[in-house]
C-alpha atoms as an extended CHARMM CRD file, in Angstrom:
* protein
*
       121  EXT
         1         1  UNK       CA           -176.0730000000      207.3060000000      -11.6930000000  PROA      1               0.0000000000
         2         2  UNK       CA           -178.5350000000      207.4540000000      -14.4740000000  PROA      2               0.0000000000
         3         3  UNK       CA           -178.3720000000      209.4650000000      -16.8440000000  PROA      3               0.0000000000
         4         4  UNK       CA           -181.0310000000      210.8000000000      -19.7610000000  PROA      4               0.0000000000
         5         5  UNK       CA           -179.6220000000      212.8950000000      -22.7530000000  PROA      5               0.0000000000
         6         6  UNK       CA           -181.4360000000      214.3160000000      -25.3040000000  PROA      6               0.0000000000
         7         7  UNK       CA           -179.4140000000      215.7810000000      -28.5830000000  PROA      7               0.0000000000
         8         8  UNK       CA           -181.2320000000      216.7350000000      -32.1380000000  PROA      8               0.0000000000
         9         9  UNK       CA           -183.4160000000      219.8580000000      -31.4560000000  PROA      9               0.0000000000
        10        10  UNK       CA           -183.1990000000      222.9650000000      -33.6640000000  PROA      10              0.0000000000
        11        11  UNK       CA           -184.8020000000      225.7270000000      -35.3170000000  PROA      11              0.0000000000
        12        12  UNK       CA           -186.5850000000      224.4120000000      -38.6930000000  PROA      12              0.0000000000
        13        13  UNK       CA           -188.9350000000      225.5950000000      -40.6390000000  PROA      13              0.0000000000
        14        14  UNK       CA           -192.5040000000      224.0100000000      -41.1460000000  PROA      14              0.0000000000
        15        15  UNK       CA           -192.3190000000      221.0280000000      -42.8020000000  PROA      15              0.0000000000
        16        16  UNK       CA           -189.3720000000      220.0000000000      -41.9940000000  PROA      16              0.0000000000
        17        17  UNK       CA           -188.6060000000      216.9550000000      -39.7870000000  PROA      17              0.0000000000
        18        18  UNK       CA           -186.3080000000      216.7480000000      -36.7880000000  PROA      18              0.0000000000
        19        19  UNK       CA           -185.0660000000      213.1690000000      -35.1940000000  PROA      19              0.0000000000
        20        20  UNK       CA           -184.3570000000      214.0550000000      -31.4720000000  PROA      20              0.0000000000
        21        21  UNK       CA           -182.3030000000      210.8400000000      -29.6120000000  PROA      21              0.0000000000
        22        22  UNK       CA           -182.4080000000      209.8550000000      -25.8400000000  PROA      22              0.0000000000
        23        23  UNK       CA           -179.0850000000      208.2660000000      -25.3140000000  PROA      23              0.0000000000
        24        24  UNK       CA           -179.5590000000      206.4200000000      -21.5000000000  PROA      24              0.0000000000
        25        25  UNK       CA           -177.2230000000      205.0880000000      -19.0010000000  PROA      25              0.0000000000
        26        26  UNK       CA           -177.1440000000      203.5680000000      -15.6710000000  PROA      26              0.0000000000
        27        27  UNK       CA           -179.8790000000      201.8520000000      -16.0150000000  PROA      27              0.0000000000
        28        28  UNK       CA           -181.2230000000      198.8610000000      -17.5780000000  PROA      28              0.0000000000
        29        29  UNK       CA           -182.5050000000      200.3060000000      -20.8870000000  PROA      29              0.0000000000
        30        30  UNK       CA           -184.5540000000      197.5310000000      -21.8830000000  PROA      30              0.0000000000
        31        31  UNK       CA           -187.1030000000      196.9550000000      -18.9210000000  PROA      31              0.0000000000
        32        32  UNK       CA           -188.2700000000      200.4870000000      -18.6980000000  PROA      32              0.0000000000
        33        33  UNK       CA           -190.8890000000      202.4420000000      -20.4230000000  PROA      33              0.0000000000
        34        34  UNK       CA           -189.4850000000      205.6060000000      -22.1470000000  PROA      34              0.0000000000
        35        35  UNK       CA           -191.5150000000      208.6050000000      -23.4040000000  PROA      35              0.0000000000
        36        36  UNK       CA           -191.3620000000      211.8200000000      -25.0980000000  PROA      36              0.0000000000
        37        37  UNK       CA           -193.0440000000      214.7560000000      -23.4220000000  PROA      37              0.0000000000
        38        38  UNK       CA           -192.5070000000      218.8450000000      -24.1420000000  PROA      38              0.0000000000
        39        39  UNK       CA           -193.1200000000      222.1070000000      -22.8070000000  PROA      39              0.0000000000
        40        40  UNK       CA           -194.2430000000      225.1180000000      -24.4500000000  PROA      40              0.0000000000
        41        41  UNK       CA           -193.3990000000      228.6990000000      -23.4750000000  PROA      41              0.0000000000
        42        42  UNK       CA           -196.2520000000      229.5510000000      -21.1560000000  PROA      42              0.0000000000
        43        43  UNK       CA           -197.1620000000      226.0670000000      -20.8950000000  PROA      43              0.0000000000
        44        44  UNK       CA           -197.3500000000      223.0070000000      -18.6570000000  PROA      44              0.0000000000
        45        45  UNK       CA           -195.4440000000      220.2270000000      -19.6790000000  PROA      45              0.0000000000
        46        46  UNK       CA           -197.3810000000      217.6910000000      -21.9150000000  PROA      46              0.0000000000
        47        47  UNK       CA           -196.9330000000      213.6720000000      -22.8150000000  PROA      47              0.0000000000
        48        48  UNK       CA           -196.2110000000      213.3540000000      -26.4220000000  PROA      48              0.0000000000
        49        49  UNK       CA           -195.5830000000      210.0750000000      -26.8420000000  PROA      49              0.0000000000
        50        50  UNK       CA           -194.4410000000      206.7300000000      -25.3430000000  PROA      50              0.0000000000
        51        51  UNK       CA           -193.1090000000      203.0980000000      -25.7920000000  PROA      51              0.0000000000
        52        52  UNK       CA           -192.9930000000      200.3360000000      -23.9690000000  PROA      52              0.0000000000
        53        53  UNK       CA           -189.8370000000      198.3180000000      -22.7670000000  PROA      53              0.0000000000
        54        54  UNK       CA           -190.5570000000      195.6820000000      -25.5740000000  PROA      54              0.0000000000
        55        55  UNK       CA           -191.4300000000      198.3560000000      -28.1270000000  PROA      55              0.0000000000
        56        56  UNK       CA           -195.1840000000      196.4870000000      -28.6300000000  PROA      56              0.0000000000
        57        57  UNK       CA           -196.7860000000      198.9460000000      -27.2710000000  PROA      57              0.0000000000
        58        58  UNK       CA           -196.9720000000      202.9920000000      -28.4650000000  PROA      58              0.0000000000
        59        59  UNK       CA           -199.0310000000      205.4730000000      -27.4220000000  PROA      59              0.0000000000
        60        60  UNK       CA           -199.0260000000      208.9810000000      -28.7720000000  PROA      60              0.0000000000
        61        61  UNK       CA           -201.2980000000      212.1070000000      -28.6510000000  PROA      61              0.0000000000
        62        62  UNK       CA           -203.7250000000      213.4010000000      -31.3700000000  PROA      62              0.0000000000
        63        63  UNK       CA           -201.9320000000      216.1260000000      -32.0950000000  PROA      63              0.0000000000
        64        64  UNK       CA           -199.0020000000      214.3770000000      -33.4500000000  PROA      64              0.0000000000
        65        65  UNK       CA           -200.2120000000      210.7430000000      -34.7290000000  PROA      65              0.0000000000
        66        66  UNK       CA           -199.1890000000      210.3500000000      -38.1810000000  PROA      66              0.0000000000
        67        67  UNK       CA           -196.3190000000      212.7820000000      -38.1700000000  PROA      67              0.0000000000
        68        68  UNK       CA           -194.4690000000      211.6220000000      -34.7830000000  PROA      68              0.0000000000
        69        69  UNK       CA           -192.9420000000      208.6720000000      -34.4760000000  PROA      69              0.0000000000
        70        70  UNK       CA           -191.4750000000      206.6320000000      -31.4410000000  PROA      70              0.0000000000
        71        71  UNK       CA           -188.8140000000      204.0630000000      -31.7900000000  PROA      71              0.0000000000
        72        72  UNK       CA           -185.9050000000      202.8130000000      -29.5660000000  PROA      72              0.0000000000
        73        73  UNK       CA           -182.4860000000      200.9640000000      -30.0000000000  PROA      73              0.0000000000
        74        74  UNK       CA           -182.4410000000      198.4790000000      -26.8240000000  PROA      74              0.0000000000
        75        75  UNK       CA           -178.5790000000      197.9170000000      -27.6750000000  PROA      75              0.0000000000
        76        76  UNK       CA           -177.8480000000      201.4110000000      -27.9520000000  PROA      76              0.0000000000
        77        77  UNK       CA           -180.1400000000      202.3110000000      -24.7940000000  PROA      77              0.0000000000
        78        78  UNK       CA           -181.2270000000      205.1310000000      -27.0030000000  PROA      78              0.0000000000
        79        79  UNK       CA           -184.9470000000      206.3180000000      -28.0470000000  PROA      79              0.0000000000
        80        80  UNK       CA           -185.5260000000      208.4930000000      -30.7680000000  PROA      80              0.0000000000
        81        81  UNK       CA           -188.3340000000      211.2860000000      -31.6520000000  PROA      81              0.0000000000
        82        82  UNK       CA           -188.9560000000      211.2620000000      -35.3660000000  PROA      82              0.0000000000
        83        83  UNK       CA           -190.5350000000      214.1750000000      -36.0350000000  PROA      83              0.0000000000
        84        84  UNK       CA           -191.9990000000      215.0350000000      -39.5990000000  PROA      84              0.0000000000
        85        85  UNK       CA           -193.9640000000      217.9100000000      -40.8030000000  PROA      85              0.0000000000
        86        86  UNK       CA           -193.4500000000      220.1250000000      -38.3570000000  PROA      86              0.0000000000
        87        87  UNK       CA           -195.7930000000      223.0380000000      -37.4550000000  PROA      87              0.0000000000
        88        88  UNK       CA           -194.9550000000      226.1080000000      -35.3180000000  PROA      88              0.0000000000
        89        89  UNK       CA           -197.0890000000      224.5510000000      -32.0270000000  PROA      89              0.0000000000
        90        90  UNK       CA           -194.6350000000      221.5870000000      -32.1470000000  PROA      90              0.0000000000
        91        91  UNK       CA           -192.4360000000      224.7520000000      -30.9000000000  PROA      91              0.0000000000
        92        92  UNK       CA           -191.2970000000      223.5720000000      -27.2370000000  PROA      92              0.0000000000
        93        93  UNK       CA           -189.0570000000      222.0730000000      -25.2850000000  PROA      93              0.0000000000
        94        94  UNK       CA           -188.8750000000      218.4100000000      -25.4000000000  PROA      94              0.0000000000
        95        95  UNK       CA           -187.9180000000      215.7240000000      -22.7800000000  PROA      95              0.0000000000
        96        96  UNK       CA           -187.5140000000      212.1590000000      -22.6700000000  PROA      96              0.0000000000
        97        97  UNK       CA           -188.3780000000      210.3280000000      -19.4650000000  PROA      97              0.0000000000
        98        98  UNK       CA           -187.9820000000      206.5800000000      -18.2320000000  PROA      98              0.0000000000
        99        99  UNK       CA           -190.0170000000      204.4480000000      -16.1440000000  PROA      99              0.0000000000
       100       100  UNK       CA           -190.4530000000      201.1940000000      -14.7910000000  PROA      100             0.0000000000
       101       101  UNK       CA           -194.0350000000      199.8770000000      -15.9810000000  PROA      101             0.0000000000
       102       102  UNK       CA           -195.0270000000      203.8230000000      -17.1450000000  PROA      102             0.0000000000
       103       103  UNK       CA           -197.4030000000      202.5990000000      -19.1910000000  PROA      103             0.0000000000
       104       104  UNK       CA           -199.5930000000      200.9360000000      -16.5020000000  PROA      104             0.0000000000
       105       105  UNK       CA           -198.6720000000      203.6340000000      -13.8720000000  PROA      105             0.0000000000
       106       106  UNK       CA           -197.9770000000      206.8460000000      -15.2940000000  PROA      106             0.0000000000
       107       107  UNK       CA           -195.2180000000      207.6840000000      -13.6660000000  PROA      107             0.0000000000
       108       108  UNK       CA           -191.0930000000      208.7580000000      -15.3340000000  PROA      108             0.0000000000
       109       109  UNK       CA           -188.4740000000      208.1710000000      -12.5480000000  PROA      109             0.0000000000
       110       110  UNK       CA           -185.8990000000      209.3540000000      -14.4120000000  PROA      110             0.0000000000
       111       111  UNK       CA           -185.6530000000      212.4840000000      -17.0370000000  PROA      111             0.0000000000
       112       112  UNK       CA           -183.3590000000      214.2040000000      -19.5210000000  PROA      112             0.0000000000
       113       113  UNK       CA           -182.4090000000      218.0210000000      -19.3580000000  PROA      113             0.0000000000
       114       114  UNK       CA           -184.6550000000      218.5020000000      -22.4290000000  PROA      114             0.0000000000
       115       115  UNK       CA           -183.9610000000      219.8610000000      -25.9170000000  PROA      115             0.0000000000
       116       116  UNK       CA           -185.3550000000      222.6790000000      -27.7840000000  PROA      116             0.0000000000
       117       117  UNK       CA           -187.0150000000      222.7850000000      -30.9620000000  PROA      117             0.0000000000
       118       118  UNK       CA           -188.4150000000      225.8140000000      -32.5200000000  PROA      118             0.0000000000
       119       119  UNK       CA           -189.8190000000      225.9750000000      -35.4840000000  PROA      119             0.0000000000
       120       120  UNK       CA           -190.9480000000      228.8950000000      -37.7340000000  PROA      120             0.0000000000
       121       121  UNK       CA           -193.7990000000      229.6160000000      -39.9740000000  PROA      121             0.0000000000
C-alpha cells in the first residue's frame, strides 16, 4: 500500500519560512517524480513545484521561484518543501504527489492527505 505523508505546516507569520516533508512508502521512492501542489480556500488546487526521480530536473511556478525550494532524500523516500519568506497567498493547503515519469506526462498516481499552512500578515 503506498503511502504519502506530509508533516511541517503551521501558522507563521510573513517572512517566516516553513520546511514541509513528504515521507513515502510502498513504493519505489527513487524512480518516481514527486511534486508539491496546494489549495487555497475557494480555490482549485494548483502545481507548485516538482522534481524529478534523479533530482536533475525542477520545475516550479512564478509565484514562488526564489523563495521555494524542492529537494528530496532518495534514502529516506522523503521530499521536502522549503519554504522562505512567506506571504499570506502562500496560505493553503499543500500536497505532495508521486508519479511515474510526471514530468513528461503530467500526471500524480499517488497523493498525501495534505498539510496546512496559514500564514498571517
Amino acid at each position: 500500500q503506498v503511502q504519502l505523508v506530509e508533516s511541517g505546516g503551521g501558522l507563521v507569520q510573513a517572512g517566516a519560512s516553513l520546511r514541509l516533508s513528504c515521507a513515502t512508502s510502498g513504493l519505489t521512492f527513487s524512480e518516481y517524480d514527486m511534486g508539491w501542489f496546494r489549495q487555497a480556500p475557494g480555490k482549485e488546487r494548483e502545481f507548485v513545484t516538482s522534481i524529478d526521480w534523479g533530482a536533475g530536473n525542477i520545475q516550479s511556478i512564478d509565484a514562488v521561484k526564489g523563495r521555494f525550494t524542492i529537494f528530496r532524500d532518495n534514502a529516506k523516500a522523503t521530499v521536502y518543501l522549503q519554504m522562505t519568506s512567506l506571504k499570506p497567498e502562500d496560505t493553503a493547503v499543500y500536497y505532495c504527489a508521486a508519479g511515474l515519469k510526471a514530468d513528461f506526462t503530467g500526471r500524480y498516481e499517488f497523493w498525501g492527505q495534505g498539510t496546512q499552512v496559514t500564514v498571517s500578515s
